[in-house]
PDB file with one MODEL, atoms N, CA, C and O in Angstrom:
MODEL        1
ATOM      1  N   MET A   1    -169.346 -23.027 122.229  1.00  0.00           N
ATOM      2  CA  MET A   1    -169.028 -24.451 121.829  1.00  0.00           C
ATOM      3  C   MET A   1    -168.263 -25.014 123.006  1.00  0.00           C
ATOM      4  O   MET A   1    -167.452 -24.256 123.539  1.00  0.00           O
ATOM      5  N   LYS A   2    -168.392 -26.111 123.436  1.00  0.00           N
ATOM      6  CA  LYS A   2    -167.724 -26.754 124.523  1.00  0.00           C
ATOM      7  C   LYS A   2    -166.447 -27.420 123.998  1.00  0.00           C
ATOM      8  O   LYS A   2    -166.409 -27.915 122.871  1.00  0.00           O
ATOM      9  N   ILE A   3    -165.372 -27.422 124.859  1.00  0.00           N
ATOM     10  CA  ILE A   3    -164.179 -28.082 124.396  1.00  0.00           C
ATOM     11  C   ILE A   3    -164.024 -29.398 125.227  1.00  0.00           C
ATOM     12  O   ILE A   3    -164.116 -29.378 126.454  1.00  0.00           O
ATOM     13  N   PHE A   4    -163.810 -30.431 124.587  1.00  0.00           N
ATOM     14  CA  PHE A   4    -163.768 -31.794 125.146  1.00  0.00           C
ATOM     15  C   PHE A   4    -162.202 -32.129 125.460  1.00  0.00           C
ATOM     16  O   PHE A   4    -161.302 -31.995 124.631  1.00  0.00           O
ATOM     17  N   PHE A   5    -162.045 -32.550 126.688  1.00  0.00           N
ATOM     18  CA  PHE A   5    -160.716 -33.051 127.105  1.00  0.00           C
ATOM     19  C   PHE A   5    -160.602 -34.390 127.154  1.00  0.00           C
ATOM     20  O   PHE A   5    -159.646 -34.805 127.808  1.00  0.00           O
ATOM     21  N   ILE A   6    -161.393 -35.282 126.585  1.00  0.00           N
ATOM     22  CA  ILE A   6    -161.214 -36.610 126.636  1.00  0.00           C
ATOM     23  C   ILE A   6    -161.293 -37.217 125.319  1.00  0.00           C
ATOM     24  O   ILE A   6    -162.121 -36.820 124.499  1.00  0.00           O
ATOM     25  N   THR A   7    -160.401 -38.247 125.048  1.00  0.00           N
ATOM     26  CA  THR A   7    -160.472 -38.710 123.755  1.00  0.00           C
ATOM     27  C   THR A   7    -161.474 -39.849 123.503  1.00  0.00           C
ATOM     28  O   THR A   7    -161.963 -40.458 124.454  1.00  0.00           O
ATOM     29  N   LEU A   8    -161.769 -40.129 122.283  1.00  0.00           N
ATOM     30  CA  LEU A   8    -162.890 -41.120 122.069  1.00  0.00           C
ATOM     31  C   LEU A   8    -162.547 -42.508 122.689  1.00  0.00           C
ATOM     32  O   LEU A   8    -163.377 -43.271 123.184  1.00  0.00           O
ATOM     33  N   LYS A   9    -161.178 -42.733 122.591  1.00  0.00           N
ATOM     34  CA  LYS A   9    -160.709 -44.061 123.167  1.00  0.00           C
ATOM     35  C   LYS A   9    -160.844 -43.936 124.625  1.00  0.00           C
ATOM     36  O   LYS A   9    -161.290 -44.906 125.238  1.00  0.00           O
ATOM     37  N   GLU A  10    -160.485 -42.765 125.323  1.00  0.00           N
ATOM     38  CA  GLU A  10    -160.702 -42.835 126.675  1.00  0.00           C
ATOM     39  C   GLU A  10    -162.060 -42.895 127.166  1.00  0.00           C
ATOM     40  O   GLU A  10    -162.391 -43.464 128.206  1.00  0.00           O
ATOM     41  N   PHE A  11    -162.905 -42.225 126.298  1.00  0.00           N
ATOM     42  CA  PHE A  11    -164.406 -42.286 126.518  1.00  0.00           C
ATOM     43  C   PHE A  11    -164.865 -43.691 126.358  1.00  0.00           C
ATOM     44  O   PHE A  11    -165.762 -44.074 127.110  1.00  0.00           O
ATOM     45  N   ASP A  12    -164.413 -44.440 125.555  1.00  0.00           N
ATOM     46  CA  ASP A  12    -164.955 -45.834 125.150  1.00  0.00           C
ATOM     47  C   ASP A  12    -164.488 -46.658 126.409  1.00  0.00           C
ATOM     48  O   ASP A  12    -165.257 -47.503 126.868  1.00  0.00           O
ATOM     49  N   THR A  13    -163.338 -46.458 126.944  1.00  0.00           N
ATOM     50  CA  THR A  13    -162.915 -47.074 128.030  1.00  0.00           C
ATOM     51  C   THR A  13    -163.829 -46.851 129.416  1.00  0.00           C
ATOM     52  O   THR A  13    -164.110 -47.744 130.215  1.00  0.00           O
ATOM     53  N   LEU A  14    -164.185 -45.593 129.500  1.00  0.00           N
ATOM     54  CA  LEU A  14    -164.922 -45.118 130.643  1.00  0.00           C
ATOM     55  C   LEU A  14    -166.400 -45.771 130.419  1.00  0.00           C
ATOM     56  O   LEU A  14    -167.013 -46.213 131.390  1.00  0.00           O
ATOM     57  N   ILE A  15    -166.887 -45.810 129.252  1.00  0.00           N
ATOM     58  CA  ILE A  15    -168.171 -46.417 128.798  1.00  0.00           C
ATOM     59  C   ILE A  15    -168.221 -47.946 129.156  1.00  0.00           C
ATOM     60  O   ILE A  15    -169.254 -48.414 129.634  1.00  0.00           O
ATOM     61  N   ASP A  16    -167.128 -48.720 128.932  1.00  0.00           N
ATOM     62  CA  ASP A  16    -166.981 -50.051 129.227  1.00  0.00           C
ATOM     63  C   ASP A  16    -167.022 -50.249 130.685  1.00  0.00           C
ATOM     64  O   ASP A  16    -167.754 -51.142 131.112  1.00  0.00           O
ATOM     65  N   ARG A  17    -166.323 -49.524 131.520  1.00  0.00           N
ATOM     66  CA  ARG A  17    -166.320 -49.433 132.931  1.00  0.00           C
ATOM     67  C   ARG A  17    -167.735 -49.288 133.485  1.00  0.00           C
ATOM     68  O   ARG A  17    -168.198 -50.004 134.374  1.00  0.00           O
ATOM     69  N   MET A  18    -168.395 -48.262 132.856  1.00  0.00           N
ATOM     70  CA  MET A  18    -169.774 -47.749 133.320  1.00  0.00           C
ATOM     71  C   MET A  18    -170.782 -48.989 132.905  1.00  0.00           C
ATOM     72  O   MET A  18    -171.677 -49.360 133.664  1.00  0.00           O
ATOM     73  N   THR A  19    -170.591 -49.454 131.907  1.00  0.00           N
ATOM     74  CA  THR A  19    -171.605 -50.620 131.517  1.00  0.00           C
ATOM     75  C   THR A  19    -171.433 -51.858 132.480  1.00  0.00           C
ATOM     76  O   THR A  19    -172.390 -52.493 132.924  1.00  0.00           O
ATOM     77  N   LEU A  20    -170.084 -52.137 132.761  1.00  0.00           N
ATOM     78  CA  LEU A  20    -169.791 -53.180 133.710  1.00  0.00           C
ATOM     79  C   LEU A  20    -170.424 -52.707 135.129  1.00  0.00           C
ATOM     80  O   LEU A  20    -170.906 -53.568 135.866  1.00  0.00           O
ATOM     81  N   ALA A  21    -170.424 -51.677 135.418  1.00  0.00           N
ATOM     82  CA  ALA A  21    -170.849 -51.063 136.746  1.00  0.00           C
ATOM     83  C   ALA A  21    -172.360 -51.155 136.842  1.00  0.00           C
ATOM     84  O   ALA A  21    -172.906 -51.563 137.867  1.00  0.00           O
ATOM     85  N   LEU A  22    -172.968 -50.806 135.864  1.00  0.00           N
ATOM     86  CA  LEU A  22    -174.353 -50.911 135.765  1.00  0.00           C
ATOM     87  C   LEU A  22    -174.921 -52.301 135.775  1.00  0.00           C
ATOM     88  O   LEU A  22    -175.991 -52.547 136.332  1.00  0.00           O
ATOM     89  N   ASP A  23    -174.209 -53.199 135.165  1.00  0.00           N
ATOM     90  CA  ASP A  23    -174.460 -54.648 135.112  1.00  0.00           C
ATOM     91  C   ASP A  23    -174.275 -55.178 136.598  1.00  0.00           C
ATOM     92  O   ASP A  23    -175.046 -55.966 137.145  1.00  0.00           O
ATOM     93  N   SER A  24    -173.315 -54.714 137.078  1.00  0.00           N
ATOM     94  CA  SER A  24    -172.964 -55.123 138.656  1.00  0.00           C
ATOM     95  C   SER A  24    -174.104 -54.619 139.444  1.00  0.00           C
ATOM     96  O   SER A  24    -174.691 -55.416 140.176  1.00  0.00           O
ATOM     97  N   ALA A  25    -174.464 -53.457 139.385  1.00  0.00           N
ATOM     98  CA  ALA A  25    -175.522 -52.749 140.147  1.00  0.00           C
ATOM     99  C   ALA A  25    -176.800 -53.577 139.976  1.00  0.00           C
ATOM    100  O   ALA A  25    -177.485 -53.861 140.958  1.00  0.00           O
ATOM    101  N   ASN A  26    -177.117 -53.957 138.769  1.00  0.00           N
ATOM    102  CA  ASN A  26    -178.533 -54.745 138.524  1.00  0.00           C
ATOM    103  C   ASN A  26    -178.247 -56.054 138.919  1.00  0.00           C
ATOM    104  O   ASN A  26    -179.201 -56.577 139.495  1.00  0.00           O
ATOM    105  N   ASN A  27    -177.224 -56.786 138.803  1.00  0.00           N
ATOM    106  CA  ASN A  27    -177.071 -58.277 139.017  1.00  0.00           C
ATOM    107  C   ASN A  27    -176.567 -58.444 140.384  1.00  0.00           C
ATOM    108  O   ASN A  27    -176.972 -59.395 141.053  1.00  0.00           O
ATOM    109  N   LEU A  28    -175.734 -57.620 140.855  1.00  0.00           N
ATOM    110  CA  LEU A  28    -175.152 -57.912 142.176  1.00  0.00           C
ATOM    111  C   LEU A  28    -175.369 -56.888 143.291  1.00  0.00           C
ATOM    112  O   LEU A  28    -174.909 -57.063 144.419  1.00  0.00           O
ATOM    113  N   GLY A  29    -176.134 -55.737 142.916  1.00  0.00           N
ATOM    114  CA  GLY A  29    -176.532 -54.777 143.909  1.00  0.00           C
ATOM    115  C   GLY A  29    -175.447 -53.809 144.245  1.00  0.00           C
ATOM    116  O   GLY A  29    -175.553 -53.141 145.273  1.00  0.00           O
ATOM    117  N   GLN A  30    -174.378 -53.675 143.436  1.00  0.00           N
ATOM    118  CA  GLN A  30    -173.295 -52.817 143.726  1.00  0.00           C
ATOM    119  C   GLN A  30    -173.623 -51.438 143.135  1.00  0.00           C
ATOM    120  O   GLN A  30    -173.029 -51.013 142.144  1.00  0.00           O
ATOM    121  N   PHE A  31    -174.589 -50.751 143.771  1.00  0.00           N
ATOM    122  CA  PHE A  31    -175.112 -49.407 143.166  1.00  0.00           C
ATOM    123  C   PHE A  31    -173.935 -48.362 143.428  1.00  0.00           C
ATOM    124  O   PHE A  31    -173.662 -47.602 142.500  1.00  0.00           O
ATOM    125  N   THR A  32    -173.277 -48.274 144.521  1.00  0.00           N
ATOM    126  CA  THR A  32    -172.265 -47.252 144.805  1.00  0.00           C
ATOM    127  C   THR A  32    -171.248 -47.288 143.878  1.00  0.00           C
ATOM    128  O   THR A  32    -170.819 -46.237 143.401  1.00  0.00           O
ATOM    129  N   THR A  33    -170.753 -48.490 143.523  1.00  0.00           N
ATOM    130  CA  THR A  33    -169.664 -48.659 142.457  1.00  0.00           C
ATOM    131  C   THR A  33    -170.061 -47.950 141.135  1.00  0.00           C
ATOM    132  O   THR A  33    -169.261 -47.238 140.528  1.00  0.00           O
ATOM    133  N   SER A  34    -171.312 -48.170 140.721  1.00  0.00           N
ATOM    134  CA  SER A  34    -171.841 -47.627 139.499  1.00  0.00           C
ATOM    135  C   SER A  34    -171.822 -46.209 139.417  1.00  0.00           C
ATOM    136  O   SER A  34    -171.339 -45.589 138.469  1.00  0.00           O
ATOM    137  N   VAL A  35    -172.406 -45.649 140.521  1.00  0.00           N
ATOM    138  CA  VAL A  35    -172.511 -44.071 140.645  1.00  0.00           C
ATOM    139  C   VAL A  35    -171.121 -43.522 140.763  1.00  0.00           C
ATOM    140  O   VAL A  35    -170.875 -42.446 140.219  1.00  0.00           O
ATOM    141  N   LYS A  36    -170.197 -44.161 141.422  1.00  0.00           N
ATOM    142  CA  LYS A  36    -168.835 -43.455 141.401  1.00  0.00           C
ATOM    143  C   LYS A  36    -168.222 -43.434 140.024  1.00  0.00           C
ATOM    144  O   LYS A  36    -167.586 -42.437 139.684  1.00  0.00           O
ATOM    145  N   ILE A  37    -168.369 -44.484 139.184  1.00  0.00           N
ATOM    146  CA  ILE A  37    -167.947 -44.585 137.855  1.00  0.00           C
ATOM    147  C   ILE A  37    -168.781 -43.518 137.036  1.00  0.00           C
ATOM    148  O   ILE A  37    -168.145 -42.780 136.283  1.00  0.00           O
ATOM    149  N   LEU A  38    -170.100 -43.385 137.120  1.00  0.00           N
ATOM    150  CA  LEU A  38    -170.792 -42.313 136.469  1.00  0.00           C
ATOM    151  C   LEU A  38    -170.381 -40.897 136.954  1.00  0.00           C
ATOM    152  O   LEU A  38    -170.397 -39.937 136.184  1.00  0.00           O
ATOM    153  N   PHE A  39    -170.066 -40.812 138.068  1.00  0.00           N
ATOM    154  CA  PHE A  39    -169.548 -39.471 138.615  1.00  0.00           C
ATOM    155  C   PHE A  39    -168.380 -38.896 137.860  1.00  0.00           C
ATOM    156  O   PHE A  39    -168.219 -37.676 137.838  1.00  0.00           O
ATOM    157  N   GLN A  40    -167.555 -39.717 137.238  1.00  0.00           N
ATOM    158  CA  GLN A  40    -166.320 -39.350 136.527  1.00  0.00           C
ATOM    159  C   GLN A  40    -166.828 -38.476 135.177  1.00  0.00           C
ATOM    160  O   GLN A  40    -166.087 -37.658 134.632  1.00  0.00           O
ATOM    161  N   MET A  41    -167.994 -38.723 134.785  1.00  0.00           N
ATOM    162  CA  MET A  41    -168.474 -38.092 133.582  1.00  0.00           C
ATOM    163  C   MET A  41    -169.595 -37.097 133.902  1.00  0.00           C
ATOM    164  O   MET A  41    -170.325 -36.726 132.983  1.00  0.00           O
ATOM    165  N   ASN A  42    -169.786 -36.612 135.227  1.00  0.00           N
ATOM    166  CA  ASN A  42    -170.881 -35.947 135.740  1.00  0.00           C
ATOM    167  C   ASN A  42    -170.998 -34.655 135.046  1.00  0.00           C
ATOM    168  O   ASN A  42    -172.116 -34.182 134.838  1.00  0.00           O
ATOM    169  N   GLU A  43    -169.922 -34.048 134.673  1.00  0.00           N
ATOM    170  CA  GLU A  43    -170.095 -32.637 133.995  1.00  0.00           C
ATOM    171  C   GLU A  43    -170.662 -32.853 132.564  1.00  0.00           C
ATOM    172  O   GLU A  43    -171.225 -31.865 132.093  1.00  0.00           O
ATOM    173  N   GLU A  44    -170.621 -33.830 131.884  1.00  0.00           N
ATOM    174  CA  GLU A  44    -171.052 -34.101 130.633  1.00  0.00           C
ATOM    175  C   GLU A  44    -172.598 -34.574 130.601  1.00  0.00           C
ATOM    176  O   GLU A  44    -173.239 -34.675 129.554  1.00  0.00           O
ATOM    177  N   LEU A  45    -173.102 -34.847 131.869  1.00  0.00           N
ATOM    178  CA  LEU A  45    -174.472 -35.211 131.807  1.00  0.00           C
ATOM    179  C   LEU A  45    -175.318 -34.154 131.935  1.00  0.00           C
ATOM    180  O   LEU A  45    -174.925 -33.115 132.466  1.00  0.00           O
ATOM    181  N   PRO A  46    -176.655 -34.300 131.439  1.00  0.00           N
ATOM    182  CA  PRO A  46    -177.702 -33.182 131.624  1.00  0.00           C
ATOM    183  C   PRO A  46    -177.726 -32.696 133.075  1.00  0.00           C
ATOM    184  O   PRO A  46    -177.246 -33.440 133.931  1.00  0.00           O
ATOM    185  N   ASP A  47    -178.188 -31.637 133.389  1.00  0.00           N
ATOM    186  CA  ASP A  47    -178.420 -31.196 134.907  1.00  0.00           C
ATOM    187  C   ASP A  47    -179.124 -32.072 135.408  1.00  0.00           C
ATOM    188  O   ASP A  47    -178.620 -32.452 136.465  1.00  0.00           O
ATOM    189  N   ASP A  48    -180.355 -32.753 135.085  1.00  0.00           N
ATOM    190  CA  ASP A  48    -181.239 -33.445 135.806  1.00  0.00           C
ATOM    191  C   ASP A  48    -180.686 -34.850 136.097  1.00  0.00           C
ATOM    192  O   ASP A  48    -181.298 -35.644 136.812  1.00  0.00           O
ATOM    193  N   LEU A  49    -179.572 -35.111 135.551  1.00  0.00           N
ATOM    194  CA  LEU A  49    -178.899 -36.552 135.596  1.00  0.00           C
ATOM    195  C   LEU A  49    -177.526 -36.460 136.443  1.00  0.00           C
ATOM    196  O   LEU A  49    -176.876 -37.462 136.743  1.00  0.00           O
ATOM    197  N   GLN A  50    -177.181 -35.219 136.774  1.00  0.00           N
ATOM    198  CA  GLN A  50    -175.889 -35.128 137.429  1.00  0.00           C
ATOM    199  C   GLN A  50    -175.981 -35.672 138.917  1.00  0.00           C
ATOM    200  O   GLN A  50    -177.013 -35.506 139.566  1.00  0.00           O
ATOM    201  N   LEU A  51    -174.949 -36.284 139.405  1.00  0.00           N
ATOM    202  CA  LEU A  51    -174.989 -36.869 140.689  1.00  0.00           C
ATOM    203  C   LEU A  51    -174.489 -35.958 141.757  1.00  0.00           C
ATOM    204  O   LEU A  51    -173.648 -35.111 141.454  1.00  0.00           O
ATOM    205  N   SER A  52    -174.956 -36.059 143.047  1.00  0.00           N
ATOM    206  CA  SER A  52    -174.475 -35.222 144.228  1.00  0.00           C
ATOM    207  C   SER A  52    -173.633 -36.209 144.921  1.00  0.00           C
ATOM    208  O   SER A  52    -173.725 -37.410 144.665  1.00  0.00           O
ATOM    209  N   PHE A  53    -172.783 -35.718 145.826  1.00  0.00           N
ATOM    210  CA  PHE A  53    -171.910 -36.406 146.688  1.00  0.00           C
ATOM    211  C   PHE A  53    -172.596 -37.454 147.476  1.00  0.00           C
ATOM    212  O   PHE A  53    -172.045 -38.535 147.686  1.00  0.00           O
ATOM    213  N   GLU A  54    -173.845 -37.159 147.946  1.00  0.00           N
ATOM    214  CA  GLU A  54    -174.535 -37.992 148.945  1.00  0.00           C
ATOM    215  C   GLU A  54    -175.019 -39.189 148.143  1.00  0.00           C
ATOM    216  O   GLU A  54    -175.079 -40.246 148.772  1.00  0.00           O
ATOM    217  N   GLU A  55    -175.421 -39.208 146.690  1.00  0.00           N
ATOM    218  CA  GLU A  55    -175.646 -40.221 145.997  1.00  0.00           C
ATOM    219  C   GLU A  55    -174.628 -41.243 145.753  1.00  0.00           C
ATOM    220  O   GLU A  55    -174.901 -42.425 145.541  1.00  0.00           O
ATOM    221  N   ILE A  56    -173.371 -40.724 145.790  1.00  0.00           N
ATOM    222  CA  ILE A  56    -172.175 -41.403 145.584  1.00  0.00           C
ATOM    223  C   ILE A  56    -171.842 -42.392 146.860  1.00  0.00           C
ATOM    224  O   ILE A  56    -171.400 -43.532 146.722  1.00  0.00           O
ATOM    225  N   ASP A  57    -172.113 -41.799 148.056  1.00  0.00           N
ATOM    226  CA  ASP A  57    -171.727 -42.596 149.215  1.00  0.00           C
ATOM    227  C   ASP A  57    -172.918 -43.297 149.811  1.00  0.00           C
ATOM    228  O   ASP A  57    -172.684 -44.210 150.603  1.00  0.00           O
ATOM    229  N   ASP A  58    -174.019 -43.022 149.566  1.00  0.00           N
ATOM    230  CA  ASP A  58    -175.206 -43.646 150.097  1.00  0.00           C
ATOM    231  C   ASP A  58    -175.667 -44.728 149.414  1.00  0.00           C
ATOM    232  O   ASP A  58    -176.188 -44.445 148.335  1.00  0.00           O
ATOM    233  N   PRO A  59    -175.637 -45.939 149.722  1.00  0.00           N
ATOM    234  CA  PRO A  59    -176.145 -47.172 148.981  1.00  0.00           C
ATOM    235  C   PRO A  59    -177.502 -46.953 148.512  1.00  0.00           C
ATOM    236  O   PRO A  59    -177.802 -47.153 147.335  1.00  0.00           O
ATOM    237  N   ASN A  60    -178.426 -46.508 149.475  1.00  0.00           N
ATOM    238  CA  ASN A  60    -179.921 -46.365 148.900  1.00  0.00           C
ATOM    239  C   ASN A  60    -180.112 -45.153 148.070  1.00  0.00           C
ATOM    240  O   ASN A  60    -181.076 -45.076 147.308  1.00  0.00           O
ATOM    241  N   GLU A  61    -179.249 -44.214 148.179  1.00  0.00           N
ATOM    242  CA  GLU A  61    -179.238 -43.058 147.084  1.00  0.00           C
ATOM    243  C   GLU A  61    -178.765 -43.625 145.850  1.00  0.00           C
ATOM    244  O   GLU A  61    -179.377 -43.446 144.796  1.00  0.00           O
ATOM    245  N   ALA A  62    -177.778 -44.255 145.921  1.00  0.00           N
ATOM    246  CA  ALA A  62    -177.151 -44.755 144.629  1.00  0.00           C
ATOM    247  C   ALA A  62    -178.161 -45.746 143.834  1.00  0.00           C
ATOM    248  O   ALA A  62    -178.427 -45.681 142.634  1.00  0.00           O
ATOM    249  N   LYS A  63    -178.598 -46.563 144.658  1.00  0.00           N
ATOM    250  CA  LYS A  63    -179.569 -47.604 144.103  1.00  0.00           C
ATOM    251  C   LYS A  63    -180.831 -46.822 143.444  1.00  0.00           C
ATOM    252  O   LYS A  63    -181.172 -47.092 142.292  1.00  0.00           O
ATOM    253  N   SER A  64    -181.429 -45.962 144.122  1.00  0.00           N
ATOM    254  CA  SER A  64    -182.570 -45.161 143.682  1.00  0.00           C
ATOM    255  C   SER A  64    -182.097 -44.275 142.301  1.00  0.00           C
ATOM    256  O   SER A  64    -182.810 -44.185 141.301  1.00  0.00           O
ATOM    257  N   PHE A  65    -181.022 -43.764 142.414  1.00  0.00           N
ATOM    258  CA  PHE A  65    -180.335 -42.930 141.085  1.00  0.00           C
ATOM    259  C   PHE A  65    -180.307 -43.820 140.029  1.00  0.00           C
ATOM    260  O   PHE A  65    -180.876 -43.528 138.977  1.00  0.00           O
ATOM    261  N   VAL A  66    -179.626 -45.042 140.190  1.00  0.00           N
ATOM    262  CA  VAL A  66    -179.506 -45.922 139.041  1.00  0.00           C
ATOM    263  C   VAL A  66    -180.759 -46.591 138.541  1.00  0.00           C
ATOM    264  O   VAL A  66    -180.999 -46.715 137.340  1.00  0.00           O
ATOM    265  N   LYS A  67    -181.576 -47.033 139.538  1.00  0.00           N
ATOM    266  CA  LYS A  67    -182.849 -47.487 139.008  1.00  0.00           C
ATOM    267  C   LYS A  67    -183.834 -46.486 138.234  1.00  0.00           C
ATOM    268  O   LYS A  67    -184.488 -46.801 137.240  1.00  0.00           O
ATOM    269  N   ASN A  68    -183.834 -45.235 138.848  1.00  0.00           N
ATOM    270  CA  ASN A  68    -184.592 -44.306 138.183  1.00  0.00           C
ATOM    271  C   ASN A  68    -184.167 -43.641 136.914  1.00  0.00           C
ATOM    272  O   ASN A  68    -184.990 -43.070 136.198  1.00  0.00           O
ATOM    273  N   ASN A  69    -182.825 -43.709 136.606  1.00  0.00           N
ATOM    274  CA  ASN A  69    -182.166 -42.915 135.638  1.00  0.00           C
ATOM    275  C   ASN A  69    -181.430 -43.855 134.559  1.00  0.00           C
ATOM    276  O   ASN A  69    -180.831 -43.341 133.614  1.00  0.00           O
ATOM    277  N   GLU A  70    -181.492 -45.191 134.724  1.00  0.00           N
ATOM    278  CA  GLU A  70    -180.509 -46.022 133.898  1.00  0.00           C
ATOM    279  C   GLU A  70    -180.739 -45.639 132.328  1.00  0.00           C
ATOM    280  O   GLU A  70    -179.814 -45.250 131.615  1.00  0.00           O
ATOM    281  N   SER A  71    -181.968 -45.781 131.914  1.00  0.00           N
ATOM    282  CA  SER A  71    -182.202 -45.519 130.425  1.00  0.00           C
ATOM    283  C   SER A  71    -181.910 -44.082 129.949  1.00  0.00           C
ATOM    284  O   SER A  71    -181.456 -43.860 128.827  1.00  0.00           O
ATOM    285  N   ALA A  72    -182.191 -43.106 130.855  1.00  0.00           N
ATOM    286  CA  ALA A  72    -181.908 -41.675 130.440  1.00  0.00           C
ATOM    287  C   ALA A  72    -180.241 -41.645 130.499  1.00  0.00           C
ATOM    288  O   ALA A  72    -179.714 -40.905 129.668  1.00  0.00           O
ATOM    289  N   LEU A  73    -179.386 -42.358 131.377  1.00  0.00           N
ATOM    290  CA  LEU A  73    -178.132 -42.139 131.592  1.00  0.00           C
ATOM    291  C   LEU A  73    -177.412 -42.768 130.188  1.00  0.00           C
ATOM    292  O   LEU A  73    -176.504 -42.178 129.602  1.00  0.00           O
ATOM    293  N   LYS A  74    -177.878 -43.845 129.829  1.00  0.00           N
ATOM    294  CA  LYS A  74    -177.403 -44.569 128.754  1.00  0.00           C
ATOM    295  C   LYS A  74    -177.633 -43.694 127.438  1.00  0.00           C
ATOM    296  O   LYS A  74    -176.720 -43.605 126.617  1.00  0.00           O
ATOM    297  N   TYR A  75    -178.788 -43.083 127.249  1.00  0.00           N
ATOM    298  CA  TYR A  75    -179.095 -42.054 126.254  1.00  0.00           C
ATOM    299  C   TYR A  75    -178.164 -40.924 126.134  1.00  0.00           C
ATOM    300  O   TYR A  75    -177.622 -40.579 125.084  1.00  0.00           O
ATOM    301  N   ALA A  76    -178.018 -40.382 127.266  1.00  0.00           N
ATOM    302  CA  ALA A  76    -177.073 -39.255 127.428  1.00  0.00           C
ATOM    303  C   ALA A  76    -175.699 -39.534 127.144  1.00  0.00           C
ATOM    304  O   ALA A  76    -175.040 -38.712 126.508  1.00  0.00           O
ATOM    305  N   ILE A  77    -175.149 -40.707 127.586  1.00  0.00           N
ATOM    306  CA  ILE A  77    -173.934 -41.159 127.464  1.00  0.00           C
ATOM    307  C   ILE A  77    -173.740 -41.382 125.756  1.00  0.00           C
ATOM    308  O   ILE A  77    -172.725 -40.986 125.182  1.00  0.00           O
ATOM    309  N   ARG A  78    -174.679 -41.960 125.162  1.00  0.00           N
ATOM    310  CA  ARG A  78    -174.643 -42.219 123.808  1.00  0.00           C
ATOM    311  C   ARG A  78    -174.525 -40.866 122.928  1.00  0.00           C
ATOM    312  O   ARG A  78    -173.818 -40.726 121.930  1.00  0.00           O
ATOM    313  N   GLU A  79    -175.371 -39.904 123.515  1.00  0.00           N
ATOM    314  CA  GLU A  79    -175.315 -38.681 122.604  1.00  0.00           C
ATOM    315  C   GLU A  79    -174.084 -37.953 122.824  1.00  0.00           C
ATOM    316  O   GLU A  79    -173.629 -37.292 121.891  1.00  0.00           O
ATOM    317  N   TYR A  80    -173.377 -37.996 124.144  1.00  0.00           N
ATOM    318  CA  TYR A  80    -172.019 -37.571 124.330  1.00  0.00           C
ATOM    319  C   TYR A  80    -171.057 -38.205 123.402  1.00  0.00           C
ATOM    320  O   TYR A  80    -170.271 -37.460 122.818  1.00  0.00           O
ATOM    321  N   ARG A  81    -171.017 -39.342 123.210  1.00  0.00           N
ATOM    322  CA  ARG A  81    -170.038 -40.133 122.375  1.00  0.00           C
ATOM    323  C   ARG A  81    -170.284 -39.748 120.987  1.00  0.00           C
ATOM    324  O   ARG A  81    -169.312 -39.675 120.235  1.00  0.00           O
ATOM    325  N   GLU A  82    -171.457 -39.492 120.547  1.00  0.00           N
ATOM    326  CA  GLU A  82    -171.661 -39.046 119.243  1.00  0.00           C
ATOM    327  C   GLU A  82    -171.046 -37.653 119.018  1.00  0.00           C
ATOM    328  O   GLU A  82    -170.401 -37.396 118.001  1.00  0.00           O
ATOM    329  N   ARG A  83    -171.259 -36.801 119.960  1.00  0.00           N
ATOM    330  CA  ARG A  83    -170.526 -35.490 119.875  1.00  0.00           C
ATOM    331  C   ARG A  83    -168.898 -35.610 119.782  1.00  0.00           C
ATOM    332  O   ARG A  83    -168.219 -34.885 119.055  1.00  0.00           O
ATOM    333  N   LEU A  84    -168.428 -36.536 120.546  1.00  0.00           N
ATOM    334  CA  LEU A  84    -167.039 -36.705 120.675  1.00  0.00           C
ATOM    335  C   LEU A  84    -166.536 -37.202 119.169  1.00  0.00           C
ATOM    336  O   LEU A  84    -165.484 -36.816 118.659  1.00  0.00           O
ATOM    337  N   MET A  85    -167.340 -37.997 118.633  1.00  0.00           N
ATOM    338  CA  MET A  85    -167.087 -38.648 117.281  1.00  0.00           C
ATOM    339  C   MET A  85    -166.983 -37.532 116.244  1.00  0.00           C
ATOM    340  O   MET A  85    -166.137 -37.559 115.351  1.00  0.00           O
ATOM    341  N   LEU A  86    -167.909 -36.511 116.401  1.00  0.00           N
ATOM    342  CA  LEU A  86    -167.915 -35.527 115.463  1.00  0.00           C
ATOM    343  C   LEU A  86    -166.870 -34.402 115.599  1.00  0.00           C
ATOM    344  O   LEU A  86    -166.653 -33.604 114.687  1.00  0.00           O
ATOM    345  N   SER A  87    -166.275 -34.383 116.712  1.00  0.00           N
ATOM    346  CA  SER A  87    -165.350 -33.279 116.922  1.00  0.00           C
ATOM    347  C   SER A  87    -163.967 -33.537 116.563  1.00  0.00           C
ATOM    348  O   SER A  87    -163.117 -32.659 116.707  1.00  0.00           O
TER     349      SER A  87
ENDMDL
END
């Protein structure tokens, strides 16, 4: 069993920031901002969705990561939130 160190309220705040970041990425092209916020919850994402340092700093890598994984990231985040609600 995994112990969670983030409250549901803290997680919801992070999700709000992530949603804004993804919207900014899609609407304004700010992909590096988006992946920096996603990196804050890197340990809670499935292995195939975890970010590397290169993806955080390289705008092209960040754009590619967000474009290729946006729906999977949203699903993984929703799943993690549900686990927090049950704990």
